[in-house]
PDB file of C-alpha atoms in Angstrom:
ATOM      1  CA  MET A   1    -140.890  -0.129 -55.477  1.00 54.00           C
ATOM      2  CA  ALA A   2    -142.685   2.487 -58.064  1.00 57.00           C
ATOM      3  CA  GLU A   3    -141.204   2.164 -61.315  1.00 88.00           C
ATOM      4  CA  ILE A   4    -138.457   4.623 -61.678  1.00 94.00           C
ATOM      5  CA  VAL A   5    -135.940   5.978 -63.805  1.00 96.00           C
ATOM      6  CA  LEU A   6    -132.448   6.567 -62.712  1.00 98.00           C
ATOM      7  CA  ARG A   7    -130.295   8.901 -64.635  1.00 98.00           C
ATOM      8  CA  PRO A   8    -127.215  11.366 -64.431  1.00 98.00           C
ATOM      9  CA  ALA A   9    -128.802  15.035 -63.725  1.00 98.00           C
ATOM     10  CA  ALA A  10    -128.746  17.857 -65.973  1.00 97.00           C
ATOM     11  CA  GLU A  11    -128.504  21.051 -65.575  1.00 97.00           C
ATOM     12  CA  THR A  12    -132.135  21.732 -66.021  1.00 97.00           C
ATOM     13  CA  ASP A  13    -132.447  19.430 -62.680  1.00 97.00           C
ATOM     14  CA  SER A  14    -130.349  22.022 -60.380  1.00 97.00           C
ATOM     15  CA  PRO A  15    -133.586  24.012 -59.224  1.00 97.00           C
ATOM     16  CA  ALA A  16    -135.778  20.697 -58.317  1.00 97.00           C
ATOM     17  CA  ILE A  17    -132.310  19.346 -56.690  1.00 97.00           C
ATOM     18  CA  ARG A  18    -131.979  22.336 -54.541  1.00 96.00           C
ATOM     19  CA  ALA A  19    -135.771  22.233 -53.899  1.00 96.00           C
ATOM     20  CA  LEU A  20    -135.880  18.671 -52.621  1.00 97.00           C
ATOM     21  CA  VAL A  21    -132.898  19.161 -50.631  1.00 96.00           C
ATOM     22  CA  ARG A  22    -133.844  22.095 -48.950  1.00 94.00           C
ATOM     23  CA  SER A  23    -137.366  20.739 -48.106  1.00 95.00           C
ATOM     24  CA  SER A  24    -135.810  17.554 -46.692  1.00 92.00           C
ATOM     25  CA  HIS A  25    -133.830  19.953 -44.275  1.00 88.00           C
ATOM     26  CA  ILE A  26    -130.266  18.106 -44.781  1.00 87.00           C
ATOM     27  CA  ASN A  27    -127.271  20.499 -45.803  1.00 83.00           C
ATOM     28  CA  PRO A  28    -127.511  22.418 -48.788  1.00 85.00           C
ATOM     29  CA  THR A  29    -123.999  23.690 -49.607  1.00 84.00           C
ATOM     30  CA  GLY A  30    -122.040  21.941 -52.272  1.00 87.00           C
ATOM     31  CA  LEU A  31    -125.032  21.344 -54.429  1.00 93.00           C
ATOM     32  CA  SER A  32    -123.294  20.917 -58.050  1.00 95.00           C
ATOM     33  CA  TRP A  33    -125.873  19.195 -60.140  1.00 96.00           C
ATOM     34  CA  GLN A  34    -122.977  17.849 -62.026  1.00 97.00           C
ATOM     35  CA  ARG A  35    -122.451  15.041 -59.536  1.00 97.00           C
ATOM     36  CA  PHE A  36    -126.207  14.323 -58.794  1.00 98.00           C
ATOM     37  CA  LEU A  37    -127.962  11.290 -59.620  1.00 98.00           C
ATOM     38  CA  VAL A  38    -131.894  11.607 -59.887  1.00 98.00           C
ATOM     39  CA  ALA A  39    -135.003   9.741 -59.635  1.00 98.00           C
ATOM     40  CA  LEU A  40    -137.815  10.362 -61.997  1.00 97.00           C
ATOM     41  CA  THR A  41    -140.981   8.719 -62.282  1.00 96.00           C
ATOM     42  CA  PRO A  42    -141.865   7.533 -65.873  1.00 94.00           C
ATOM     43  CA  ASP A  43    -143.676  10.869 -67.185  1.00 94.00           C
ATOM     44  CA  GLY A  44    -140.006  12.791 -65.754  1.00 94.00           C
ATOM     45  CA  GLU A  45    -141.222  13.993 -62.292  1.00 96.00           C
ATOM     46  CA  LEU A  46    -137.777  14.515 -60.335  1.00 98.00           C
ATOM     47  CA  ILE A  47    -138.557  12.354 -57.075  1.00 98.00           C
ATOM     48  CA  GLY A  48    -135.105  11.554 -55.491  1.00 98.00           C
ATOM     49  CA  CYS A  49    -131.616  12.982 -55.606  1.00 98.00           C
ATOM     50  CA  GLY A  50    -128.190  11.898 -53.890  1.00 98.00           C
ATOM     51  CA  GLN A  51    -124.339  12.574 -54.893  1.00 98.00           C
ATOM     52  CA  VAL A  52    -121.135  11.485 -54.110  1.00 98.00           C
ATOM     53  CA  LYS A  53    -119.415  15.012 -53.190  1.00 96.00           C
ATOM     54  CA  PRO A  54    -115.297  15.144 -53.010  1.00 95.00           C
ATOM     55  CA  HIS A  55    -113.717  16.836 -50.298  1.00 93.00           C
ATOM     56  CA  MET A  56    -110.151  18.737 -50.391  1.00 91.00           C
ATOM     57  CA  ASP A  57    -108.498  15.908 -48.165  1.00 91.00           C
ATOM     58  CA  GLY A  58    -109.203  13.970 -50.650  1.00 93.00           C
ATOM     59  CA  SER A  59    -112.236  11.946 -48.955  1.00 95.00           C
ATOM     60  CA  HIS A  60    -115.497  11.091 -51.186  1.00 97.00           C
ATOM     61  CA  GLU A  61    -118.699  11.218 -49.499  1.00 97.00           C
ATOM     62  CA  LEU A  62    -122.427  10.067 -49.947  1.00 98.00           C
ATOM     63  CA  ALA A  63    -124.544  12.920 -49.763  1.00 97.00           C
ATOM     64  CA  SER A  64    -127.563  14.791 -50.316  1.00 97.00           C
ATOM     65  CA  ILE A  65    -129.742  11.609 -50.397  1.00 97.00           C
ATOM     66  CA  ALA A  66    -133.483  12.992 -50.614  1.00 97.00           C
ATOM     67  CA  VAL A  67    -136.861  11.447 -51.685  1.00 97.00           C
ATOM     68  CA  GLN A  68    -140.152  13.459 -51.864  1.00 97.00           C
ATOM     69  CA  PRO A  69    -142.344  12.462 -49.278  1.00 96.00           C
ATOM     70  CA  ALA A  70    -145.049  10.785 -51.534  1.00 95.00           C
ATOM     71  CA  TYR A  71    -142.363   8.526 -52.907  1.00 96.00           C
ATOM     72  CA  ARG A  72    -140.897   7.289 -49.482  1.00 95.00           C
ATOM     73  CA  LYS A  73    -140.869   3.829 -48.229  1.00 94.00           C
ATOM     74  CA  GLN A  74    -141.178   2.671 -51.835  1.00 94.00           C
ATOM     75  CA  GLY A  75    -136.941   1.484 -52.695  1.00 95.00           C
ATOM     76  CA  VAL A  76    -136.385   4.989 -54.357  1.00 97.00           C
ATOM     77  CA  ALA A  77    -133.612   5.814 -51.720  1.00 96.00           C
ATOM     78  CA  ARG A  78    -132.476   2.536 -51.784  1.00 97.00           C
ATOM     79  CA  ALA A  79    -132.156   2.306 -55.856  1.00 97.00           C
ATOM     80  CA  ILE A  80    -130.269   5.912 -55.558  1.00 98.00           C
ATOM     81  CA  ILE A  81    -127.733   4.817 -52.675  1.00 98.00           C
ATOM     82  CA  GLU A  82    -127.246   1.349 -54.495  1.00 98.00           C
ATOM     83  CA  LYS A  83    -126.489   2.981 -58.022  1.00 98.00           C
ATOM     84  CA  LEU A  84    -123.873   5.716 -56.390  1.00 98.00           C
ATOM     85  CA  MET A  85    -122.101   3.202 -54.461  1.00 98.00           C
ATOM     86  CA  ALA A  86    -121.601   0.678 -57.370  1.00 97.00           C
ATOM     87  CA  GLU A  87    -119.866   4.020 -58.903  1.00 95.00           C
ATOM     88  CA  ALA A  88    -118.434   5.493 -55.935  1.00 97.00           C
ATOM     89  CA  PRO A  89    -114.060   4.946 -54.893  1.00 96.00           C
ATOM     90  CA  ARG A  90    -113.623   3.736 -51.517  1.00 97.00           C
ATOM     91  CA  PRO A  91    -113.424   4.503 -48.873  1.00 97.00           C
ATOM     92  CA  LEU A  92    -116.733   6.171 -48.939  1.00 98.00           C
ATOM     93  CA  TYR A  93    -118.388   8.363 -46.254  1.00 98.00           C
ATOM     94  CA  LEU A  94    -121.155   9.724 -44.908  1.00 96.00           C
ATOM     95  CA  MET A  95    -122.601  12.154 -42.130  1.00 91.00           C
ATOM     96  CA  CYS A  96    -126.198  11.641 -41.035  1.00 89.00           C
ATOM     97  CA  ARG A  97    -128.529  12.006 -37.920  1.00 84.00           C
ATOM     98  CA  SER A  98    -127.528   9.118 -35.651  1.00 86.00           C
ATOM     99  CA  GLN A  99    -131.175   7.632 -36.267  1.00 88.00           C
ATOM    100  CA  LEU A 100    -130.258   7.042 -39.639  1.00 91.00           C
ATOM    101  CA  GLY A 101    -127.339   4.465 -38.623  1.00 94.00           C
ATOM    102  CA  ALA A 102    -128.968   1.546 -38.889  1.00 94.00           C
ATOM    103  CA  LEU A 103    -130.221   2.187 -42.565  1.00 93.00           C
ATOM    104  CA  TYR A 104    -126.567   2.807 -43.767  1.00 97.00           C
ATOM    105  CA  GLU A 105    -125.473  -0.339 -41.789  1.00 97.00           C
ATOM    106  CA  LYS A 106    -127.596  -2.022 -44.675  1.00 96.00           C
ATOM    107  CA  PHE A 107    -125.390  -0.688 -47.053  1.00 97.00           C
ATOM    108  CA  GLY A 108    -121.999  -1.673 -45.520  1.00 98.00           C
ATOM    109  CA  PHE A 109    -121.006   1.240 -43.551  1.00 98.00           C
ATOM    110  CA  TYR A 110    -120.016   1.920 -40.009  1.00 98.00           C
ATOM    111  CA  ALA A 111    -119.435   4.423 -37.565  1.00 95.00           C
ATOM    112  CA  LEU A 112    -116.497   6.181 -37.038  1.00 94.00           C
ATOM    113  CA  ARG A 113    -114.674   7.478 -33.819  1.00 91.00           C
ATOM    114  CA  PRO A 114    -113.404  11.139 -34.358  1.00 86.00           C
ATOM    115  CA  ASP A 115    -109.819   9.560 -34.382  1.00 90.00           C
ATOM    116  CA  ASP A 116    -110.648   7.151 -37.322  1.00 94.00           C
ATOM    117  CA  MET A 117    -112.571  10.325 -39.358  1.00 93.00           C
ATOM    118  CA  PRO A 118    -110.569  12.158 -42.517  1.00 93.00           C
ATOM    119  CA  ARG A 119    -109.955  15.781 -41.404  1.00 89.00           C
ATOM    120  CA  TYR A 120    -113.187  17.512 -43.181  1.00 88.00           C
ATOM    121  CA  PHE A 121    -115.302  15.025 -41.225  1.00 89.00           C
ATOM    122  CA  ARG A 122    -113.633  15.228 -38.004  1.00 86.00           C
ATOM    123  CA  ARG A 123    -113.678  19.124 -38.473  1.00 84.00           C
ATOM    124  CA  ILE A 124    -117.424  18.997 -39.096  1.00 81.00           C
ATOM    125  CA  SER A 125    -118.275  16.699 -36.376  1.00 78.00           C
ATOM    126  CA  GLN A 126    -116.534  19.081 -33.733  1.00 75.00           C
ATOM    127  CA  LEU A 127    -118.396  22.178 -34.730  1.00 71.00           C
ATOM    128  CA  ALA A 128    -120.375  22.688 -31.603  1.00 43.00           C
ATOM    129  CA  GLY A 129    -123.290  24.322 -33.435  1.00 45.00           C
ATOM    130  CA  LEU A 130    -123.939  21.480 -35.273  1.00 55.00           C
ATOM    131  CA  VAL A 131    -123.908  19.183 -32.734  1.00 54.00           C
ATOM    132  CA  ASP A 132    -126.050  21.311 -30.353  1.00 54.00           C
ATOM    133  CA  LEU A 133    -128.453  22.133 -32.777  1.00 57.00           C
ATOM    134  CA  LEU A 134    -128.718  17.879 -33.207  1.00 54.00           C
ATOM    135  CA  ALA A 135    -128.687  17.026 -29.755  1.00 57.00           C
ATOM    136  CA  ARG A 136    -131.669  19.530 -29.154  1.00 57.00           C
ATOM    137  CA  GLU A 137    -133.615  17.590 -31.476  1.00 61.00           C
ATOM    138  CA  GLY A 138    -132.545  14.433 -29.933  1.00 66.00           C
ATOM    139  CA  SER A 139    -130.185  13.589 -32.408  1.00 71.00           C
ATOM    140  CA  THR A 140    -126.234  13.127 -32.775  1.00 77.00           C
ATOM    141  CA  LEU A 141    -124.072  13.346 -35.901  1.00 81.00           C
ATOM    142  CA  LEU A 142    -122.650  10.330 -37.356  1.00 87.00           C
ATOM    143  CA  VAL A 143    -119.755   9.746 -39.379  1.00 92.00           C
ATOM    144  CA  MET A 144    -119.976   6.634 -41.231  1.00 96.00           C
ATOM    145  CA  ARG A 145    -117.598   4.647 -43.482  1.00 97.00           C
ATOM    146  CA  CYS A 146    -117.992   2.369 -46.097  1.00 98.00           C
ATOM    147  CA  ASP A 147    -114.495   0.145 -47.740  1.00 96.00           C
TER     148      ASP A 147
END
Protein backbone atom coordinates (compact mmCIF):
# COMPACT_ATOMS: atom_id res chain seq x y z
CA MET A 1 0.00 0.00 0.00
CA ALA A 2 1.11 3.51 -0.75
CA GLU A 3 1.97 5.50 2.35
CA ILE A 4 -1.15 7.50 3.14
CA VAL A 5 -2.52 9.70 5.87
CA LEU A 6 -6.17 9.34 6.90
CA ARG A 7 -7.89 12.26 8.61
CA PRO A 8 -11.31 13.85 8.95
CA ALA A 9 -12.01 16.23 6.09
CA ALA A 10 -11.59 19.96 6.50
CA GLU A 11 -13.73 22.56 4.79
CA THR A 12 -10.86 23.29 2.41
CA ASP A 13 -11.10 19.66 1.18
CA SER A 14 -14.66 20.14 -0.06
CA PRO A 15 -13.82 21.07 -3.69
CA ALA A 16 -11.42 18.12 -4.04
CA ILE A 17 -13.98 15.73 -2.51
CA ARG A 18 -16.68 16.90 -4.91
CA ALA A 19 -14.35 16.63 -7.91
CA LEU A 20 -13.21 13.12 -6.95
CA VAL A 21 -16.74 11.85 -6.36
CA ARG A 22 -17.96 13.28 -9.66
CA SER A 23 -14.99 11.95 -11.63
CA SER A 24 -15.66 8.51 -10.12
CA HIS A 25 -19.26 8.61 -11.45
CA ILE A 26 -20.88 7.96 -8.09
CA ASN A 27 -23.87 9.71 -6.54
CA PRO A 28 -22.84 13.36 -6.01
CA THR A 29 -25.67 14.19 -3.57
CA GLY A 30 -25.20 14.54 0.17
CA LEU A 31 -21.54 15.53 0.00
CA SER A 32 -21.28 17.31 3.33
CA TRP A 33 -17.52 17.59 3.96
CA GLN A 34 -18.07 17.30 7.74
CA ARG A 35 -18.90 13.58 7.38
CA PHE A 36 -15.91 12.69 5.19
CA LEU A 37 -12.69 10.89 5.89
CA VAL A 38 -9.95 11.72 3.40
CA ALA A 39 -6.79 9.91 2.35
CA LEU A 40 -3.77 12.05 1.57
CA THR A 41 -0.29 11.41 0.24
CA PRO A 42 2.53 12.43 2.61
CA ASP A 43 2.78 15.72 0.69
CA GLY A 44 -0.92 16.49 1.24
CA GLU A 45 -2.53 15.50 -2.09
CA LEU A 46 -6.10 14.26 -1.56
CA ILE A 47 -6.23 10.82 -3.22
CA GLY A 48 -9.31 9.22 -1.67
CA CYS A 49 -12.42 9.84 0.37
CA GLY A 50 -15.48 8.25 1.93
CA GLN A 51 -18.28 9.05 4.35
CA VAL A 52 -20.94 7.57 6.56
CA LYS A 53 -24.15 9.34 5.60
CA PRO A 54 -27.19 9.42 7.93
CA HIS A 55 -30.70 9.20 6.46
CA MET A 56 -34.05 10.48 7.72
CA ASP A 57 -35.27 6.94 8.47
CA GLY A 58 -32.42 6.50 10.98
CA SER A 59 -30.27 4.31 8.76
CA HIS A 60 -26.59 5.00 8.06
CA GLU A 61 -24.85 4.46 4.73
CA LEU A 62 -21.23 3.83 3.85
CA ALA A 63 -21.00 6.09 0.81
CA SER A 64 -18.88 8.12 -1.58
CA ILE A 65 -15.88 5.77 -1.48
CA ALA A 66 -13.60 7.09 -4.22
CA VAL A 67 -9.88 6.88 -5.00
CA GLN A 68 -7.83 8.70 -7.64
CA PRO A 69 -7.08 6.28 -10.53
CA ALA A 70 -3.30 6.41 -10.00
CA TYR A 71 -3.75 5.17 -6.41
CA ARG A 72 -6.24 2.35 -6.99
CA LYS A 73 -5.37 -1.26 -6.12
CA GLN A 74 -2.94 -0.06 -3.44
CA GLY A 75 -5.16 -0.46 -0.36
CA VAL A 76 -6.37 3.14 -0.14
CA ALA A 77 -10.08 2.26 -0.41
CA ARG A 78 -9.63 -0.59 2.08
CA ALA A 79 -8.01 1.77 4.60
CA ILE A 80 -10.83 4.30 4.20
CA ILE A 81 -13.55 1.64 4.51
CA GLU A 82 -11.96 -0.02 7.56
CA LYS A 83 -11.55 3.31 9.37
CA LEU A 84 -15.11 4.44 8.61
CA MET A 85 -16.55 1.06 9.62
CA ALA A 86 -14.62 1.05 12.90
CA GLU A 87 -16.48 4.18 13.99
CA ALA A 88 -19.86 3.69 12.26
CA PRO A 89 -23.09 2.64 13.97
CA ARG A 90 -24.64 -0.70 13.12
CA PRO A 91 -26.38 -1.81 11.11
CA LEU A 92 -24.53 -0.06 8.31
CA TYR A 93 -25.84 -0.05 4.74
CA LEU A 94 -24.44 0.70 1.32
CA MET A 95 -25.60 0.85 -2.28
CA CYS A 96 -23.34 -0.29 -5.08
CA ARG A 97 -23.32 -1.76 -8.54
CA SER A 98 -23.70 -5.53 -8.50
CA GLN A 99 -20.12 -6.03 -9.71
CA LEU A 100 -18.85 -4.56 -6.42
CA GLY A 101 -20.83 -6.93 -4.19
CA ALA A 102 -17.94 -9.37 -3.73
CA LEU A 103 -15.65 -6.53 -2.65
CA TYR A 104 -18.00 -5.41 0.11
CA GLU A 105 -18.67 -8.99 1.24
CA LYS A 106 -15.02 -9.02 2.37
CA PHE A 107 -15.99 -6.33 4.91
CA GLY A 108 -18.97 -8.29 6.23
CA PHE A 109 -21.72 -6.81 4.04
CA TYR A 110 -24.43 -8.99 2.52
CA ALA A 111 -27.05 -8.24 -0.13
CA LEU A 112 -30.62 -7.47 0.96
CA ARG A 113 -33.96 -8.27 -0.60
CA PRO A 114 -36.28 -5.25 -0.98
CA ASP A 115 -38.47 -6.40 1.93
CA ASP A 116 -35.44 -6.31 4.25
CA MET A 117 -34.32 -2.79 3.32
CA PRO A 118 -34.95 0.34 5.38
CA ARG A 119 -37.44 2.70 3.74
CA TYR A 120 -34.80 5.02 2.24
CA PHE A 121 -32.97 2.21 0.43
CA ARG A 122 -36.17 0.47 -0.68
CA ARG A 123 -37.36 3.71 -2.27
CA ILE A 124 -34.05 4.31 -4.05
CA SER A 125 -33.83 0.73 -5.30
CA GLN A 126 -37.30 1.02 -6.82
CA LEU A 127 -36.56 4.12 -8.85
CA ALA A 128 -37.04 2.81 -12.35
CA GLY A 129 -34.79 5.39 -14.01
CA LEU A 130 -31.75 4.42 -11.94
CA VAL A 131 -32.37 0.70 -12.33
CA ASP A 132 -32.83 1.10 -16.11
CA LEU A 133 -29.62 3.14 -16.37
CA LEU A 134 -27.64 0.50 -14.52
CA ALA A 135 -29.21 -2.34 -16.52
CA ARG A 136 -28.08 -0.70 -19.75
CA GLU A 137 -24.55 -0.81 -18.36
CA GLY A 138 -24.90 -4.53 -17.55
CA SER A 139 -25.29 -3.83 -13.86
CA THR A 140 -27.94 -3.89 -11.17
CA LEU A 141 -28.16 -1.95 -7.93
CA LEU A 142 -27.28 -3.84 -4.76
CA VAL A 143 -28.29 -2.69 -1.30
CA MET A 144 -26.10 -4.34 1.30
CA ARG A 145 -25.98 -4.45 5.09
CA CYS A 146 -23.32 -5.07 7.73
CA ASP A 147 -24.41 -5.92 11.28
